Short mmCIF file of C-alpha atoms in Angstrom, two decimals:
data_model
loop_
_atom_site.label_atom_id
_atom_site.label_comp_id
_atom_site.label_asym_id
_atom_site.label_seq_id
_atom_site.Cartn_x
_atom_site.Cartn_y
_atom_site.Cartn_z
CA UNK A 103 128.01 94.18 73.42
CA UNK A 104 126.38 94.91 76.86
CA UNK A 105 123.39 93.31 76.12
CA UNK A 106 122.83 89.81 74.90
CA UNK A 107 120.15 89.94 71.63
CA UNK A 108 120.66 86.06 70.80
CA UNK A 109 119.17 85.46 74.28
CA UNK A 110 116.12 83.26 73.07
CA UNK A 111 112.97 83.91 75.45
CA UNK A 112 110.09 81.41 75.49
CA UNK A 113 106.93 83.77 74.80
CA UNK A 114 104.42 80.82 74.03
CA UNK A 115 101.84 79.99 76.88
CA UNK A 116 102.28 83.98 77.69
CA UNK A 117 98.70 85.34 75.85
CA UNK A 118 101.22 86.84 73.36
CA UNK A 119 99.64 87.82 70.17
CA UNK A 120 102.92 86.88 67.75
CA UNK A 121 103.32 83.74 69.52
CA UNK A 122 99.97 82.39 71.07
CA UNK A 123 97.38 83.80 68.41
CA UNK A 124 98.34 80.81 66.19
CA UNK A 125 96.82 77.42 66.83
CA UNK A 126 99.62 75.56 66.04
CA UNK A 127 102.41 75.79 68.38
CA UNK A 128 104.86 74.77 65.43
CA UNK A 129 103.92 78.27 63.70
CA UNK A 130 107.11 81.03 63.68
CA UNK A 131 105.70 84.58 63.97
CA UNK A 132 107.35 86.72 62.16
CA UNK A 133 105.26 89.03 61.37
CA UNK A 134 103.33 92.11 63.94
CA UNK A 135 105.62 94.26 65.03
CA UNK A 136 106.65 93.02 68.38
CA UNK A 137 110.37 92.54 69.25
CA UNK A 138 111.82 89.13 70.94
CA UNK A 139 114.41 91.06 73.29
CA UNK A 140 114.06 91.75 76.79
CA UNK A 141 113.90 95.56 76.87
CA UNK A 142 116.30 97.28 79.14
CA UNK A 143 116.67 96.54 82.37
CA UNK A 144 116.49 100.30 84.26
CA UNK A 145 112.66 99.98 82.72
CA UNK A 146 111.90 96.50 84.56
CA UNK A 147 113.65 98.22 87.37
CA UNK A 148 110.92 101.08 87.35
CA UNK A 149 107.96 99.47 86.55
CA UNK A 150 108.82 97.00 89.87
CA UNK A 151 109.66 99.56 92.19
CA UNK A 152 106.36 101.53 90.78
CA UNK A 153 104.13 98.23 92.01
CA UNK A 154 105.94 97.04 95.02
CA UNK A 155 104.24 100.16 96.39
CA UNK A 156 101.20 98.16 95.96
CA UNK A 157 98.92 101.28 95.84
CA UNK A 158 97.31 101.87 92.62
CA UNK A 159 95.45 104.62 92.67
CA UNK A 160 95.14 107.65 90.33
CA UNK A 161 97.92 109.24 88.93
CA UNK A 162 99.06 112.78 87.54
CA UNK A 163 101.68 112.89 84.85
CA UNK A 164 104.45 113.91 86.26
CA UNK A 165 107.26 116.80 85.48
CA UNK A 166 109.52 113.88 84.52
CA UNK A 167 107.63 112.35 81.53
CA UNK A 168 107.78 115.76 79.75
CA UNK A 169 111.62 116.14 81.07
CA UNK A 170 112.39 112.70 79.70
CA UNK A 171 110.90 113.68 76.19
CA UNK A 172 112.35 117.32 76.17
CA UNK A 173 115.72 115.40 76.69
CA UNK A 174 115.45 112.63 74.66
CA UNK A 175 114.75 114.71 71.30
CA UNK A 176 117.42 117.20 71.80
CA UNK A 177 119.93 114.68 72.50
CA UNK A 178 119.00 112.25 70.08
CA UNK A 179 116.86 114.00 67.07
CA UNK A 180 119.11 117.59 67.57
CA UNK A 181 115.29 119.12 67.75
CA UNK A 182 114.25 121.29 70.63
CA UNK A 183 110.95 120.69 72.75
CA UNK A 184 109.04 122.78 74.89
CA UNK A 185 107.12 121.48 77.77
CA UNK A 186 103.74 122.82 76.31
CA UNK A 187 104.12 121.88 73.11
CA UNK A 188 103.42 117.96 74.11
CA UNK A 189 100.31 116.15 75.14
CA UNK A 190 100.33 113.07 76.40
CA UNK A 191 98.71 110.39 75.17
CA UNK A 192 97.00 106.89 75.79
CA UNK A 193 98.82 104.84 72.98
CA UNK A 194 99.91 105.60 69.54
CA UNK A 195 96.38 104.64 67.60
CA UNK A 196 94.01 106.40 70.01
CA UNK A 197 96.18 109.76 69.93
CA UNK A 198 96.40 109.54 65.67
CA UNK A 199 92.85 108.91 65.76
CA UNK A 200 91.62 111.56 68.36
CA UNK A 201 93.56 114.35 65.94
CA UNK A 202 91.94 113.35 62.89
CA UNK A 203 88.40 113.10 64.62
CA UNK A 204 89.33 116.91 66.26
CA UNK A 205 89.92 117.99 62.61
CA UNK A 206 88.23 116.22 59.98
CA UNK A 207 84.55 115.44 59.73
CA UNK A 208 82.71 112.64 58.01
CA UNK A 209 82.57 112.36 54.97
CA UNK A 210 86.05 114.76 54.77
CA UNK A 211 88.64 113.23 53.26
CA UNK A 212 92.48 112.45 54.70
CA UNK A 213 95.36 111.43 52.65
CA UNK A 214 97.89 107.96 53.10
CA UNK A 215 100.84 107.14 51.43
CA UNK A 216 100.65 103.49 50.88
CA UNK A 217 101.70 100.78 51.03
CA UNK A 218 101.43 102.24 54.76
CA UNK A 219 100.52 100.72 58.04
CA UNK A 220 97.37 99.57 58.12
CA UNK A 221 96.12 101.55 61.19
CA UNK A 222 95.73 104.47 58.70
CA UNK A 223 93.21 102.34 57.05
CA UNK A 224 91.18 101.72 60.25
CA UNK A 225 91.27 105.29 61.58
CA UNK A 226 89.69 106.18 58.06
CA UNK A 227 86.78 103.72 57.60
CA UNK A 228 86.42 103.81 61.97
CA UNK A 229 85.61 107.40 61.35
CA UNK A 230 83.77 107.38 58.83
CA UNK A 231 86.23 109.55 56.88
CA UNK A 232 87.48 109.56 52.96
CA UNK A 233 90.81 108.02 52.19
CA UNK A 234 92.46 109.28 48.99
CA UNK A 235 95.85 107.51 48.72
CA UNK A 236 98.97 109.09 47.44
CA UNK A 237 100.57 105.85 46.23
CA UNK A 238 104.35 105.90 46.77
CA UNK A 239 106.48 105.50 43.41
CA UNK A 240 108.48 102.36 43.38
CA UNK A 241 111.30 102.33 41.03
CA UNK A 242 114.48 100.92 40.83
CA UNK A 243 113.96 99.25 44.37
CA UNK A 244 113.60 102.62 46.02
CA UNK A 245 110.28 104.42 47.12
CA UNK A 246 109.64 108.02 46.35
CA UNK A 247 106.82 110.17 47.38
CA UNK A 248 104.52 111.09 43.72
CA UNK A 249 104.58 114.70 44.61
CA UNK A 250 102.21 115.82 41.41
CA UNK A 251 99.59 113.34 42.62
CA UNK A 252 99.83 115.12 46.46
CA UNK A 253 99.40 118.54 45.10
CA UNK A 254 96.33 117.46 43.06
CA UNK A 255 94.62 115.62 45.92
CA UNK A 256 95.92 117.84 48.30
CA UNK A 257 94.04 120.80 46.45
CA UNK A 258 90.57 119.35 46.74
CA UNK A 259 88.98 120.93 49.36
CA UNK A 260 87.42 118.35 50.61
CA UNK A 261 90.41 116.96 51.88
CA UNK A 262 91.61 117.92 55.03
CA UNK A 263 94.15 116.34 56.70
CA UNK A 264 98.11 113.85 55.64
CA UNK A 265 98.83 111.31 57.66
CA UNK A 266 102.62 110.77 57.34
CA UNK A 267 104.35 107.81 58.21
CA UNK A 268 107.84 109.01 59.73
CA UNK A 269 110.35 106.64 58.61
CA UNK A 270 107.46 104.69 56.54
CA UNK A 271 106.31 101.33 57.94
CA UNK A 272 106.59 99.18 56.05
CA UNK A 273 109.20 100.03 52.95
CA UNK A 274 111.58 100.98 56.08
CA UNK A 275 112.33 104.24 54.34
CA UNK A 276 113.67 107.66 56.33
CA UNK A 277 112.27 110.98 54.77
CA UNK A 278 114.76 113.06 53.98
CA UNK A 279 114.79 116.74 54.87
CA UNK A 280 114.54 117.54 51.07
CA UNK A 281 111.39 115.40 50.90
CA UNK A 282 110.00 116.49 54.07
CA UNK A 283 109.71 120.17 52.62
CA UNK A 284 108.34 119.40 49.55
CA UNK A 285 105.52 117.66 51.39
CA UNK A 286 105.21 120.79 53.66
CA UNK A 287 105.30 123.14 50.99
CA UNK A 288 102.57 121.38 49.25
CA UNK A 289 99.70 121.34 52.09
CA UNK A 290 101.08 124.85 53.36
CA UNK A 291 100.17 125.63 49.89
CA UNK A 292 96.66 123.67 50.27
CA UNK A 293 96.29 124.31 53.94
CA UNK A 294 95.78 120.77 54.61
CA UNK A 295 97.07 119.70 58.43
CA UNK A 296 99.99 117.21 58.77
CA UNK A 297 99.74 114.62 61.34
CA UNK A 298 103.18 112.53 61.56
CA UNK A 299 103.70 109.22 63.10
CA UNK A 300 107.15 109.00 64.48
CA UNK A 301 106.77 106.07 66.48
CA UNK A 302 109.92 104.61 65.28
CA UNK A 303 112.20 107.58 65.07
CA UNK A 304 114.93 105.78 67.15
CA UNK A 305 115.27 102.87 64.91
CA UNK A 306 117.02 104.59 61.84
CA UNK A 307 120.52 103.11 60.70
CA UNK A 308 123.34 104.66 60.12
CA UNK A 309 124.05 106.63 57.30
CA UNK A 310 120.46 108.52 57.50
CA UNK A 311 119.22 110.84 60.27
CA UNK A 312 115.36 110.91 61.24
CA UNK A 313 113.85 114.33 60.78
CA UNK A 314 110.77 115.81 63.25
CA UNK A 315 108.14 117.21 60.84
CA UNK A 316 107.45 119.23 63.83
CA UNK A 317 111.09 120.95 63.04
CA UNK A 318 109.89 121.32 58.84
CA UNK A 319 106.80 122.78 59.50
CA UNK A 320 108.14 125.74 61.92
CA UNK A 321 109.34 127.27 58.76
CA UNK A 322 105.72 126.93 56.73
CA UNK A 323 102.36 128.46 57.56
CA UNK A 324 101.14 124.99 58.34
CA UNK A 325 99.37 123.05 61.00
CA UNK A 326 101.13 119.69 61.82
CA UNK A 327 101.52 117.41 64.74
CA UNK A 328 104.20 114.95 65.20
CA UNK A 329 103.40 111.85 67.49
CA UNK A 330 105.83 109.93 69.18
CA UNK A 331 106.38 106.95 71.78
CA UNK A 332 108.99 104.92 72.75
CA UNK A 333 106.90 101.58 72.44
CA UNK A 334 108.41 100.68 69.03
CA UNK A 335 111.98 101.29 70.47
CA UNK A 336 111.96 99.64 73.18
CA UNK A 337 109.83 96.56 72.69
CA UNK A 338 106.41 98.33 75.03
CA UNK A 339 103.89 97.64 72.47
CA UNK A 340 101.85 95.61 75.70
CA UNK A 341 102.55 99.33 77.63
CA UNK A 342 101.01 101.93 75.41
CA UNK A 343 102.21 105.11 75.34
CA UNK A 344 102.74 108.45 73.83
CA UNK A 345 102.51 112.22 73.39
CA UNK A 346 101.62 114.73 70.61
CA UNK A 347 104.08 117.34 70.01
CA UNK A 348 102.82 120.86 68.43
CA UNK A 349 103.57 124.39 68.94
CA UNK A 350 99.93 125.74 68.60
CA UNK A 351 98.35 125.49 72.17
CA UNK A 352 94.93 126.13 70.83
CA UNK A 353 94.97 122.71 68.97
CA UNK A 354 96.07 121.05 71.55
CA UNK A 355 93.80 122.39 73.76
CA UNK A 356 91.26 120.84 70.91
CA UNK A 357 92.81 117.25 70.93
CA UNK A 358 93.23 117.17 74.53
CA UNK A 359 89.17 117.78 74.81
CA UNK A 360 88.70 115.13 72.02
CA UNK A 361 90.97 112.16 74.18
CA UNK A 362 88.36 113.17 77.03
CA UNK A 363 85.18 112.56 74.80
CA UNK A 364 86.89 109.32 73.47
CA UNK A 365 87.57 108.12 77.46
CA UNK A 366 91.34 108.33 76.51
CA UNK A 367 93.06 111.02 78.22
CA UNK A 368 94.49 109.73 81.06
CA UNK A 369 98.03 107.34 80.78
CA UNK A 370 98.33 104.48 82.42
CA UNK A 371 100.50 105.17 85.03
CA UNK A 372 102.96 102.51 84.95
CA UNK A 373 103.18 103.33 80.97
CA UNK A 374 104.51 106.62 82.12
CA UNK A 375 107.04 105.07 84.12
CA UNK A 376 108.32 103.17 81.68
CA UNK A 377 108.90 106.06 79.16
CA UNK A 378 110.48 107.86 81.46
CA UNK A 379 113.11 104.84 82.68
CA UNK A 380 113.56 104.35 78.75
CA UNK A 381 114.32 107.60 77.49
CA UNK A 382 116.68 107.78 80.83
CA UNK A 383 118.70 105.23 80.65
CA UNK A 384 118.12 103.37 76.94
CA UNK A 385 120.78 105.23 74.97
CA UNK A 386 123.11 102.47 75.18
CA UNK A 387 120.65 99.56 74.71
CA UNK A 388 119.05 101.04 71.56
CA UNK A 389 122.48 101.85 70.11
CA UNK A 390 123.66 98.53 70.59
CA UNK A 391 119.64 96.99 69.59
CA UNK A 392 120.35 98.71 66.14
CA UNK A 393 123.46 97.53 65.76
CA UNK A 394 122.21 93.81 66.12
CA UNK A 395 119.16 94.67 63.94
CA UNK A 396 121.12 96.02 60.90
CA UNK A 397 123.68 92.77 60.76
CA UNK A 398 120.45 90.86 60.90
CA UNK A 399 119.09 92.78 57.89
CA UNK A 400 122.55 92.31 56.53
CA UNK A 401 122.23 88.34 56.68
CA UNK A 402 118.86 88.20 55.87
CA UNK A 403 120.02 90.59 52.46
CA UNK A 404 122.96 88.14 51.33
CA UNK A 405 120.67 84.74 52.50
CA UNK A 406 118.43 85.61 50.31
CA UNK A 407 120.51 87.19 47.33
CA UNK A 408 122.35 83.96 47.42
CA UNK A 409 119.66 81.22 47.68
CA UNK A 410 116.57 82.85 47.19
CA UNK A 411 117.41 85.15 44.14
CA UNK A 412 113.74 85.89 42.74
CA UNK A 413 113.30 87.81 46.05
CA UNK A 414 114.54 91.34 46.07
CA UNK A 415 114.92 93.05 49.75
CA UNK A 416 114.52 96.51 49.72
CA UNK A 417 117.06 98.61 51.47
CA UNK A 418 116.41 98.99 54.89
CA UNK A 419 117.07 102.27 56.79
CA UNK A 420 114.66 102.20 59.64
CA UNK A 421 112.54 100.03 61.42
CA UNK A 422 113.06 96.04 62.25
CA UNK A 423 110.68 95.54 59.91
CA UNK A 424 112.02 94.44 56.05
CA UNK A 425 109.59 94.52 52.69
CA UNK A 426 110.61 91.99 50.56
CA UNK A 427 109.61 92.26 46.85
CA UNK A 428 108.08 88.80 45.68
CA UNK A 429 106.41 89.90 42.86
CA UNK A 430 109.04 87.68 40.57
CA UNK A 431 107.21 84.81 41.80
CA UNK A 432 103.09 84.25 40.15
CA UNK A 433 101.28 83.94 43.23
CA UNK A 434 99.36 87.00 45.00
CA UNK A 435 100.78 88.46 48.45
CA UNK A 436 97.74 86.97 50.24
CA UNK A 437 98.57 83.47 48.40
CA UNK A 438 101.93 83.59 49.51
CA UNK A 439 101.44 84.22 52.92
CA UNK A 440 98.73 81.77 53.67
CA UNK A 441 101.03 78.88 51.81
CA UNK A 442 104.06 79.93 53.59
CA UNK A 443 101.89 79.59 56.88
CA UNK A 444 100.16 76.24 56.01
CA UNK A 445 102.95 74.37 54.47
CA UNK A 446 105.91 75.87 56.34
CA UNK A 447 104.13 77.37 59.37
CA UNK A 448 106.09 80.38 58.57
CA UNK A 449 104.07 83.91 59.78
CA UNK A 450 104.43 86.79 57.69
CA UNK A 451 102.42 89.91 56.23
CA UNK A 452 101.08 89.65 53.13
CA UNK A 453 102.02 92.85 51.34
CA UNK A 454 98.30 94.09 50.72
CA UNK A 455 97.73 94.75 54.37
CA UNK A 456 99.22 97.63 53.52
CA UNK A 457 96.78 98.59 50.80
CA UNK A 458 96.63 97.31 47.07
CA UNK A 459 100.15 99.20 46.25
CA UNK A 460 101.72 96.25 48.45
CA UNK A 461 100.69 93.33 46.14
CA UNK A 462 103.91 91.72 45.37
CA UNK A 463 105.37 92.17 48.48
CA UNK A 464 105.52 90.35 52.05
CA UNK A 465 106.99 92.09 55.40
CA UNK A 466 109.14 90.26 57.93
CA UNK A 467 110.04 91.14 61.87
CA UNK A 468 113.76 90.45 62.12
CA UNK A 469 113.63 91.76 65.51
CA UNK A 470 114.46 88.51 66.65
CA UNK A 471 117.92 86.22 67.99
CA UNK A 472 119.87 85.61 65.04
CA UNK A 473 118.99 81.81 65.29
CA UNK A 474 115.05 82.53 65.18
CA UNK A 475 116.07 84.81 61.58
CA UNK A 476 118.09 81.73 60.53
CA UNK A 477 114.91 79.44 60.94
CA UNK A 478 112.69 81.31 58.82
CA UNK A 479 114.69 81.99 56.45
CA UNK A 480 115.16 78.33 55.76
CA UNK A 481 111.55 77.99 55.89
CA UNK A 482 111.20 80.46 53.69
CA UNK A 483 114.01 78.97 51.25
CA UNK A 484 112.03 75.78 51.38
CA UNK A 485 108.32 77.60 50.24
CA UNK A 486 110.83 78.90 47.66
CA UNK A 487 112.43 75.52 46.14
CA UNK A 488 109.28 74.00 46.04
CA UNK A 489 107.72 76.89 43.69
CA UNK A 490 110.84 76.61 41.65
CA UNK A 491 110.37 72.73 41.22
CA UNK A 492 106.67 73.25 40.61
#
């Protein structure tokens, strides 16, 4: 490889949230989605040369970010861009939430597929909005959208707007194209607006191939927006980021007015440079992070097959991010991850943050060195011998 993942950098003392938001320094985060890696070097090239200039004044966003993104999806996601069908945006959360607030009112409902990142829970209640939830099917260790239960809530007219996760955080599952026009199909039908977060696109494995919704809803009488950023990708969660892709200028026009109410519409700056450095030069980097990802997922799947054996991991096909099925064990998601954390000082999501579809299960970050993975998952065999002595 190029690039050297089992580099171990010392985050604590840094105000990082994975590693300094615990009191006790003894605590391993695995947990919020934040990456361990350094991210490519091109970007750290930018984002220097953009502050030696020492002039910080305000910025326009310039031909290159929508260049970059144009490029990026065609050569990556085989889906074709036009300039003004994106919109930039502040970050991820404040661009989903600015297009539900531009099309749903409160007391309107939207729809979530958990167990699904919490954010979707946030933007609801924040907004004052209805959540119905379209719980995914679990079944023989696979997830699978409950189509019968969309079209029913998808028919009340009450309900507005589907937030799709796109691959799903946090069952790590990629939508297939199949699936993606069912779901189009059924709001089409319903004329309820899709709103897809694509923020990790990048990270799907191969073997599976990430679909826009953008590119499934050209063929539908449908509203949708897809939302993208390359924060996920390449480890710039602490450099928000993104842009709204969607072919009906009239809408955007209508979100873009909403990020100015909300005091969001302008990116930082040196954000923008570091998209544009990533989706420039981080081909080779992400090819070769994904690589080192998916043999982590592959030790973590036989550690824990072979010494852990009441925990099932659910396939992963996107994401760094691995669901774990616990529900073999008696104890509640929340009781497992507060033991794990007091008695092993291990740091991982209990499975309801993701709504009450996730009891059972826990989430770990494995984008990590291999040596960090090996040391929780020893702390997490430990938890595990002491429930089976107990």
């Amino acid at each position: 490889m190029k690039y050297n993942f089992d580099e171990i950098i010392d985050r604590k003392n840094t105000n990082s949230v994975k590693w300094d938001l615990a009191e006790n320094q003894e605590v391993l985060p695995m947990w919020v989605a934040d990456m361990d890696f350094k991210t490519v070097p091109e970007i750290t090239e930018a984002l220097v040369n953009k502050i030696s200039q020492g002039v910080f004044g305000y910025s326009i966003t310039p031909p290159a970010f929508f260049e970059a993104i144009i490029d990026w999806w065609a050569i990556n996601h085989q889906f074709n861009i036009k300039k003004e069908w994106i919109l930039p945006g502040p970050g991820m959360i404040p661009t989903l939430s600015a297009i539900v607030r531009t099309f749903v009112k409160s007391g309107e409902n939207i729809i979530i597929q958990p167990p699904v990142y919490n954010h979707f829970y946030t933007i609801g209640k924040n907004c004052q909005f209805g959540i119905v939830e379209n719980n995914l099917i679990f079944q023989n260790g696979n997830y699978q959208i409950d189509y019968v239960d969309l079209e029913a809530k998808t028919s009340d007219p009450n309900t507005k707007l589907l937030l799709l996760c796109n691959p799903h955080n946090p069952v790590g599952k990629v939508w297939s194209k199949i699936e993606l026009e069912k779901i189009a199909e059924i709001c089409s039908r319903n004329k309820v607006i899709v709103v897809s977060d694509e923020i990790h696109a990048d990270l799907v494995f191969e073997g599976h191939h990430h679909i826009a919704f953008a590119s499934i809803a050209e063929n539908h009488d449908l509203v949708s927006f897809t939302c993208g950023s390359p924060c996920k990708t390449f480890n710039l969660a602490g450099l928000p980021i993104s842009y709204v892709v969607g072919n009906h200028a009239k809408y955007l026009n209508k979100i873009q007015k909403t990020l100015q109410i909300q005091e969001t519409d302008y990116p930082n700056p040196i954000a923008v440079e570091a998209l544009i450095a990533a989706y420039k030069n981080g081909k080779i980097w992400m090819e070769e992070l994904k690589e080192y990802v998916y043999q982590n997922f592959l030790y973590l799947k036989n550690y824990i097959e072979e010494y852990l054996p009441d925990i099932k991991v659910i396939t992963l096909e996107a994401t760094y991010l691995v669901w774990l099925d616990c529900s073999l064990i008696k104890k509640t998601s929340q009781e497992l991850s507060e033991i794990l954390l007091e008695e092993e000082k291990l740091w991982l999501n209990s499975g309801t943050m993701y709504g009450a579809a996730g009891e059972g299960f826990l989430r770990i970050n494995i984008g990590c060195p291999r040596i960090v993975l090996i040391e929780g998952l020893k702390r997490l065999e430990n938890f595990y011998l002491k429930v089976q002595e107990s």
